[in-house]
Short mmCIF file of C-alpha atoms in Angstrom, two decimals:
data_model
loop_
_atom_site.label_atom_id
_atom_site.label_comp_id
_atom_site.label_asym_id
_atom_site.label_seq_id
_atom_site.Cartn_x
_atom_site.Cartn_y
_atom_site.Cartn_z
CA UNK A 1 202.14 56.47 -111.74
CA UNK A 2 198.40 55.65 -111.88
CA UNK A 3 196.50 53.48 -113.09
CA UNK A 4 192.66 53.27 -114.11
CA UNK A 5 190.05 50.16 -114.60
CA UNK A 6 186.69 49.52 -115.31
CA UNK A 7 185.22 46.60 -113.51
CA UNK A 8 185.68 43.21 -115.65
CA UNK A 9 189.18 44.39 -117.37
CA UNK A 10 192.73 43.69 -117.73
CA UNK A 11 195.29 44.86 -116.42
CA UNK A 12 198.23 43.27 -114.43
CA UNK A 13 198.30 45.47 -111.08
CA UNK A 14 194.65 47.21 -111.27
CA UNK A 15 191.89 45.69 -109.71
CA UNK A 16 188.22 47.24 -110.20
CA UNK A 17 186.19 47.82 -106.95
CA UNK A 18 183.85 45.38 -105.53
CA UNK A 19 180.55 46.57 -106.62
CA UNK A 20 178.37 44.81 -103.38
CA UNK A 21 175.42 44.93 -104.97
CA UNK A 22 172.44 42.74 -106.30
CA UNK A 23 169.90 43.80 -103.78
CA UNK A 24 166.58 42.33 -103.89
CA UNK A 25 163.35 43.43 -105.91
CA UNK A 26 161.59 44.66 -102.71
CA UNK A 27 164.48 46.92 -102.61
CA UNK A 28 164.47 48.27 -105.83
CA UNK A 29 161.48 50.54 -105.77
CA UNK A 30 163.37 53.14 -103.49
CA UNK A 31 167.10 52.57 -103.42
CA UNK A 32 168.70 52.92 -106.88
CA UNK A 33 171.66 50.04 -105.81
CA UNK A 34 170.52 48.00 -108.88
CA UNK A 35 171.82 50.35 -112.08
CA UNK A 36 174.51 48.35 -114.18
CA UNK A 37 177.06 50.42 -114.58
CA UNK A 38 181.15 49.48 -114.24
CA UNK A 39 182.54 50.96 -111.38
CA UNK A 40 185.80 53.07 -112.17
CA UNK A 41 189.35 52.72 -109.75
CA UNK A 42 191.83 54.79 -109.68
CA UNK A 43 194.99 53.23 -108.17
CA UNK A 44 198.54 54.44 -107.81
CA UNK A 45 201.33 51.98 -109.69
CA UNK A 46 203.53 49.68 -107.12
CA UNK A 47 205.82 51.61 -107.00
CA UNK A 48 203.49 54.84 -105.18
CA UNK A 49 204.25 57.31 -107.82
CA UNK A 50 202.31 60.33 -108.61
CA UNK A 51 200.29 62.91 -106.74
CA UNK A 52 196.53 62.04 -105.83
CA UNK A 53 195.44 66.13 -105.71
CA UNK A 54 196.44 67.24 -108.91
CA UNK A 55 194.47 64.35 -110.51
CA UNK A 56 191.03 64.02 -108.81
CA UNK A 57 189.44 66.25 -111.22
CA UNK A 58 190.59 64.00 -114.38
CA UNK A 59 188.96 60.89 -111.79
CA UNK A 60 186.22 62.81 -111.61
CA UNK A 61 185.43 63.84 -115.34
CA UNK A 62 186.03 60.17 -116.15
CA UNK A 63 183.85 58.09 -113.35
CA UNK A 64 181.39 60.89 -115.61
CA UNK A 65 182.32 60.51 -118.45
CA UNK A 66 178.95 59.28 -120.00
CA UNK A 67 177.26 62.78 -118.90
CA UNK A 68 179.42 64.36 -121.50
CA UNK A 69 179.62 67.67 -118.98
CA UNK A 70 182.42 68.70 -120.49
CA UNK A 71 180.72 69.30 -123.84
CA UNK A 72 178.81 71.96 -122.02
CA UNK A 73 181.44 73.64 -120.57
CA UNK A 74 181.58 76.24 -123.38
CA UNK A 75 179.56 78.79 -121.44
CA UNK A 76 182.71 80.51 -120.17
CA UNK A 77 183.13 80.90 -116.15
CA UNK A 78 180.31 78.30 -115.69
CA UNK A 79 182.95 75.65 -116.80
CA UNK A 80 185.71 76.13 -113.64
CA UNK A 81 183.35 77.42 -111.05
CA UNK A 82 185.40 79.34 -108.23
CA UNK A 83 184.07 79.20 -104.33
CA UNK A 84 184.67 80.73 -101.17
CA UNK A 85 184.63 78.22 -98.97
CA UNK A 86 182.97 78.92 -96.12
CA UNK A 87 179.33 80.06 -96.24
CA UNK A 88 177.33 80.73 -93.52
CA UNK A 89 175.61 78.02 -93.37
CA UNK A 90 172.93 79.57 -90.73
CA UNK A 91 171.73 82.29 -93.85
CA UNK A 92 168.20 80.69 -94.85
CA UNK A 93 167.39 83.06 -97.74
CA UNK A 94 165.45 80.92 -100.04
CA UNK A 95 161.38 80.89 -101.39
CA UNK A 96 159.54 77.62 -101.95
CA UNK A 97 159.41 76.92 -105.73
CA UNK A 98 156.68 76.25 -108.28
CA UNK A 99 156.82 72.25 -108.01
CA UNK A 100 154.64 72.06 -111.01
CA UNK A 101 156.69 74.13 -113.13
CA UNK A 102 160.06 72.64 -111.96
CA UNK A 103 158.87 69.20 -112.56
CA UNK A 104 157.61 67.57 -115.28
CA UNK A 105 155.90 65.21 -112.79
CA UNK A 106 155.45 66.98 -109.69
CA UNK A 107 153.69 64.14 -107.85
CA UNK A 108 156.93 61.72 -108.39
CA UNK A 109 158.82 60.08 -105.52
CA UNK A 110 161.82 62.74 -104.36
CA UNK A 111 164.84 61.95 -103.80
CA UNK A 112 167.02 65.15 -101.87
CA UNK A 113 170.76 65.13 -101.91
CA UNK A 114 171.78 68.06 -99.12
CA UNK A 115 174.81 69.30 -100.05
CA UNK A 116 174.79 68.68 -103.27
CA UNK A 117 177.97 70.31 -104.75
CA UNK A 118 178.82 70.43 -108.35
CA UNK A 119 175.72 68.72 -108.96
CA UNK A 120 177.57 65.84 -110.96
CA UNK A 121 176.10 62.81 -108.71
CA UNK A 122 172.46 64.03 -108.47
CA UNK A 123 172.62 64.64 -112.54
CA UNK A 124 173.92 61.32 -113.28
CA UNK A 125 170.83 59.68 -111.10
CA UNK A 126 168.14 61.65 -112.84
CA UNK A 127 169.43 60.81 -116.18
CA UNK A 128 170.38 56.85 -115.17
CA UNK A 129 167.79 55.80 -112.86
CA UNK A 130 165.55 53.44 -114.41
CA UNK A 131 162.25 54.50 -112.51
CA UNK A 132 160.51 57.34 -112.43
CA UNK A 133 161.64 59.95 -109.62
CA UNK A 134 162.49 63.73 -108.94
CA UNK A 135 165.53 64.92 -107.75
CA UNK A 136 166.39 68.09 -105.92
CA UNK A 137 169.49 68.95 -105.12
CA UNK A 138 170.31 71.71 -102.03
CA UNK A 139 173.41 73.67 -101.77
CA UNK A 140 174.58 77.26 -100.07
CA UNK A 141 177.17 77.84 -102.78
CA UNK A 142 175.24 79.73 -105.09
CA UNK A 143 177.93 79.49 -107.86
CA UNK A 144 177.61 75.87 -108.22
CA UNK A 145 173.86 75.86 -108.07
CA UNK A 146 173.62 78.06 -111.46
CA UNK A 147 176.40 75.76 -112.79
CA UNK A 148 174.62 72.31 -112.37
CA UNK A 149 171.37 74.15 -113.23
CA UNK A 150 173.54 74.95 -116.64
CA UNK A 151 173.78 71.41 -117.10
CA UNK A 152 170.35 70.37 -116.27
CA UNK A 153 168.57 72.83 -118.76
CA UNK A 154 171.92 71.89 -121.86
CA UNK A 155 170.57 67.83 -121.22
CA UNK A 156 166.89 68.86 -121.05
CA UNK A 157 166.17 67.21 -118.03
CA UNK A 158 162.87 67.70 -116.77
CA UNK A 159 163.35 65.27 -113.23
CA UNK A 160 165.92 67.61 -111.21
CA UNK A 161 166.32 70.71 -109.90
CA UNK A 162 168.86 72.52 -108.10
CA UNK A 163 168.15 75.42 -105.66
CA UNK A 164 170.67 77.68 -103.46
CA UNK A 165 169.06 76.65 -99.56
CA UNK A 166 170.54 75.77 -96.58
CA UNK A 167 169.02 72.35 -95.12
CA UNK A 168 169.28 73.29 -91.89
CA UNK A 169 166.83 75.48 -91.86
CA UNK A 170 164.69 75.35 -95.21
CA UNK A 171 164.21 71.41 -95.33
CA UNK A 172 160.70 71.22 -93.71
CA UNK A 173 159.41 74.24 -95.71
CA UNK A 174 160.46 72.82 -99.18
CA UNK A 175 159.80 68.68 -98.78
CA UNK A 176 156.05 69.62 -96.90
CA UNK A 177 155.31 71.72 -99.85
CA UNK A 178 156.05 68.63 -102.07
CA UNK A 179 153.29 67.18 -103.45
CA UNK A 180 154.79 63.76 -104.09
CA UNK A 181 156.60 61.17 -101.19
CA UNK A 182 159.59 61.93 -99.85
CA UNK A 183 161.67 58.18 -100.68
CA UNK A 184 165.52 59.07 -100.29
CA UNK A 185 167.37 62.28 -98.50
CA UNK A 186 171.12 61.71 -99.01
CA UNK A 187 174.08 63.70 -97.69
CA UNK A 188 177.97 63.41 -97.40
CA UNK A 189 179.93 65.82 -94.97
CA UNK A 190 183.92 65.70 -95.98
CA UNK A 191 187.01 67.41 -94.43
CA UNK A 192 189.12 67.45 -97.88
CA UNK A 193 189.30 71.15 -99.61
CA UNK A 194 191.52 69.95 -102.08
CA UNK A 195 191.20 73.32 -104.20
CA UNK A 196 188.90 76.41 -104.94
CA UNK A 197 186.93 74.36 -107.22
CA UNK A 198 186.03 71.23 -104.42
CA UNK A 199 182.86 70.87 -103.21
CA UNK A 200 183.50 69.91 -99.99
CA UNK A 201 182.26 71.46 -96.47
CA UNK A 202 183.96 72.40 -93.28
CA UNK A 203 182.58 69.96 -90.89
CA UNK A 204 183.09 72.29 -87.82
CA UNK A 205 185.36 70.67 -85.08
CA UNK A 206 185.21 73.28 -82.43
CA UNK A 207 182.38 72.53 -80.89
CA UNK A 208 180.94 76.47 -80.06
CA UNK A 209 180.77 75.37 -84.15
CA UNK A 210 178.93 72.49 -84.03
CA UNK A 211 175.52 74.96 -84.00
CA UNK A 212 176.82 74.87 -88.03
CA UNK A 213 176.70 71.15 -88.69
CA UNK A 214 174.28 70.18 -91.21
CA UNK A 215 172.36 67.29 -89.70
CA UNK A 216 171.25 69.30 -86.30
CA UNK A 217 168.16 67.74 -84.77
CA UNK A 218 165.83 69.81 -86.12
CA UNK A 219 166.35 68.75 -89.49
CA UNK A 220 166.56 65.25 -88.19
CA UNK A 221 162.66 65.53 -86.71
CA UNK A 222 162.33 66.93 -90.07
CA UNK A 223 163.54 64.10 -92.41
CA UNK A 224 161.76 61.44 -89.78
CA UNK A 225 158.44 63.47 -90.46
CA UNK A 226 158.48 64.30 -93.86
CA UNK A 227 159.82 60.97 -95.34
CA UNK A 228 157.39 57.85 -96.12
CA UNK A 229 157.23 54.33 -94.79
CA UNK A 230 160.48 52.10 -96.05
CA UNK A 231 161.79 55.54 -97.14
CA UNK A 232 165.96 55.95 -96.90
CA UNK A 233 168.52 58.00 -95.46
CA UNK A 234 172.06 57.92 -96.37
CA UNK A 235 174.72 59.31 -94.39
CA UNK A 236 178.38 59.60 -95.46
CA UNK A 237 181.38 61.58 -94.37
CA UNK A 238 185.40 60.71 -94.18
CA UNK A 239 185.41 62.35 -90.78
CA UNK A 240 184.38 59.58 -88.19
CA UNK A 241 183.89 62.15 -85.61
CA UNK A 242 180.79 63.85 -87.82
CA UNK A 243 180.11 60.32 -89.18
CA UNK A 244 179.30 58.86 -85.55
CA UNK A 245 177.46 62.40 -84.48
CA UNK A 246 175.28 61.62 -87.35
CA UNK A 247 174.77 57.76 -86.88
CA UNK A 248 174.10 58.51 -83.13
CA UNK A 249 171.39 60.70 -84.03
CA UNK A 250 169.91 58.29 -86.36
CA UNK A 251 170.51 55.22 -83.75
CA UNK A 252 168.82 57.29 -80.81
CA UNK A 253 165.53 56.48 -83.30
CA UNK A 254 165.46 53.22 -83.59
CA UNK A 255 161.77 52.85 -82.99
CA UNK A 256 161.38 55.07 -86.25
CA UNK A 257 164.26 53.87 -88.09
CA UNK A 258 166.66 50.44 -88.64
CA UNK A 259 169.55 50.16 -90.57
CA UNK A 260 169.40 49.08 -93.66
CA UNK A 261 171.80 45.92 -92.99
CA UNK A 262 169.00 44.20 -90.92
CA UNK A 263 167.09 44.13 -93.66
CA UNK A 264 168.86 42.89 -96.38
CA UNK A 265 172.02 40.96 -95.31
CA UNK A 266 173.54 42.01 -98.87
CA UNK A 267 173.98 45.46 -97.73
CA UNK A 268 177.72 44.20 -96.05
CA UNK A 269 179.30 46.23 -92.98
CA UNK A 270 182.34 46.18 -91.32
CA UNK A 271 183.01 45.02 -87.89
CA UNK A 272 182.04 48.86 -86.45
CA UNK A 273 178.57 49.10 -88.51
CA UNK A 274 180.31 50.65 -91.51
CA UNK A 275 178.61 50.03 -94.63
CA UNK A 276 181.58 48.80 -96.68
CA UNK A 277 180.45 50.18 -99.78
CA UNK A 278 178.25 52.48 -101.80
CA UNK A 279 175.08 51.17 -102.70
CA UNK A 280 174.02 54.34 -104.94
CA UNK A 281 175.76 52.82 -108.18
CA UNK A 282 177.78 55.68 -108.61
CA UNK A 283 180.17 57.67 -106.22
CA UNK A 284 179.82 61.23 -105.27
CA UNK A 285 183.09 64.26 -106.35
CA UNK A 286 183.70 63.78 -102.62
CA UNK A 287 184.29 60.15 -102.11
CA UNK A 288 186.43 60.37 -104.89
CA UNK A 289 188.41 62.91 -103.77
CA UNK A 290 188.67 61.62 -100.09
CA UNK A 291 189.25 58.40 -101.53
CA UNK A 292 192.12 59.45 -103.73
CA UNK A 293 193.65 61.10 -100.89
CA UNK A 294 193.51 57.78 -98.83
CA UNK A 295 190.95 58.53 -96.69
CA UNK A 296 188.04 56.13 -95.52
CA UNK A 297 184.16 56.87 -96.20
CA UNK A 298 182.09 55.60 -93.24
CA UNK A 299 178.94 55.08 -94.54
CA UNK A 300 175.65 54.03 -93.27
CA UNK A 301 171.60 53.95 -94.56
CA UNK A 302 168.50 54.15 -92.25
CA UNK A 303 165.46 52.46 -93.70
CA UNK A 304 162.32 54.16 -92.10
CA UNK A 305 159.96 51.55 -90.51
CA UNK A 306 156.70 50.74 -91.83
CA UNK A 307 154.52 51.02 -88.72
CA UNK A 308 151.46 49.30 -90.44
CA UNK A 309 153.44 46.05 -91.27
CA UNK A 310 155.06 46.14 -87.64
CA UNK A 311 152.42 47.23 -85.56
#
């Protein structure tokens, strides 16, 4: 059996998740921690009942339930999207778009989620987020891309856009086209491929693979040119072998970058440098689905130095 509960509820054997938020105001302007919103569990009954697979999509449609997706589903195949899982994630067939005509306001602060998926996480940002931003979304399955840009054009959102790249090698030609700042690149790299429908990446053990990784260095040098002072990173995966290659990458920089801990002691890790919790205000179709399956998210967010305040 399972069991469901939104933060502040009843219930005799649920308990919600601890949120970990209430960052401060000199925070606010570029992570969006701050958006009051309950956070939903899922959590099997005492007695470990039921099967976690077979359920993460009903976890999913309700942690969003308040994007009413499922209203828009009408438009036949677009509704249960079917994949082949592994793209090559090397193909960098892609043009630069029209940033004026994708955006309302072109010149916003950007916020880039690589990997992107069904699109559900990004979507729920650019219609919750209380200040104004742009969000573009990057993903190689081109399925999913026309789905979530479905749902973008049925709500009438003018803030996000979703294009079919691979980051790893058309990152620096899309964000230094951008006419706005570069605030927040996000990305979450997950071993679970639950079903044809999940949104969730190979993360390439064998290392003659590892060429195929997402965060390579050159999209590292990238991110560190492109984004602004006090600009974020956040890294997430429920593989700790990808999850350390990434953090190492990130730590190697610590004259460009510190972790976001050291800044604000509200931002709580573990005893390893895990962040223990998500600070985004709402969890991604892949944390929910790792995290139904058991699995731990090691999590961590880089904070790009401001060289004039420490120099």
């Amino acid at each position: 059996m399972l069991g469901f509960r939104w933060s502040g509820g009843g219930g005799a054997w649920c308990s919600a998740a601890p949120d970990g938020l209430g960052f401060p105001s000199s925070l606010r302007r570029s992570i969006p921690t701050l958006l009051q919103r309950p956070s939903l569990t899922l959590l099997r009954s005492p007695d470990g009942g039921g099967g976690g697979a077979a359920r993460s999509a009903d976890v999913v449609e309700l942690e969003y339930a308040d994007l009413n997706l499922k209203d828009l589903y009408g438009a036949g195949h677009l509704g249960q999207v079917r994949i082949r899982q592994h793209v090559n994630p090397l193909s960098s067939a892609f043009s630069v778009p029209d940033w004026k005509a994708v955006f309302q306001g072109s010149t916003l602060p950007l916020m880039v989620d690589i990997g992107c998926g069904s699109g559900r996480f990004l979507i729920w940002l650019a219609k919750n987020f209380p200040e104004p931003r742009n969000y573009l979304g990057l993903e190689i399955r081109q399925k999913l891309v026309q789905r979530s840009q479905f749902w973008v054009n049925e709500l009438g959102l003018r803030n996000i856009y979703f294009m079919f790249a691979n980051a790893s090698v058309s990152f620096e030609r899309l964000v230094s086209s951008y006419p706005g700042p570069l605030t927040l690149v996000s990305t979450l790299v997950s071993i679970f491929i639950l079903d044809s429908s999940s949104e969730c990446p190979d993360p390439h053990f064998k290392k003659r693979h590892h060429k195929r990784r997402v965060l390579q260095k050159p999209l590292v040098d990238s991110i560190s040119k492109n984004l602004c002072m006090e600009g974020q990173v956040f890294l997430q995966s429920d593989v700790l072998e990808v999850a350390l290659d990434m953090r190492n990458q990130f730590d190697a920089r610590l004259d460009e970058f510190e972790h976001i801990d050291t800044i604000d002691p509200n931002f709580l890790c573990d005893t390893q440098g895990w962040l223990l919790h998500n600070p985004m205000g709402i969890r991604t179709e892949r944390e929910i689905h790792a995290e139904l399956e058991g699995a731990k998210i090691f999590r961590r967010m880089y904070q790009k130095r401001n060289r004039r305040l420490s120099g």
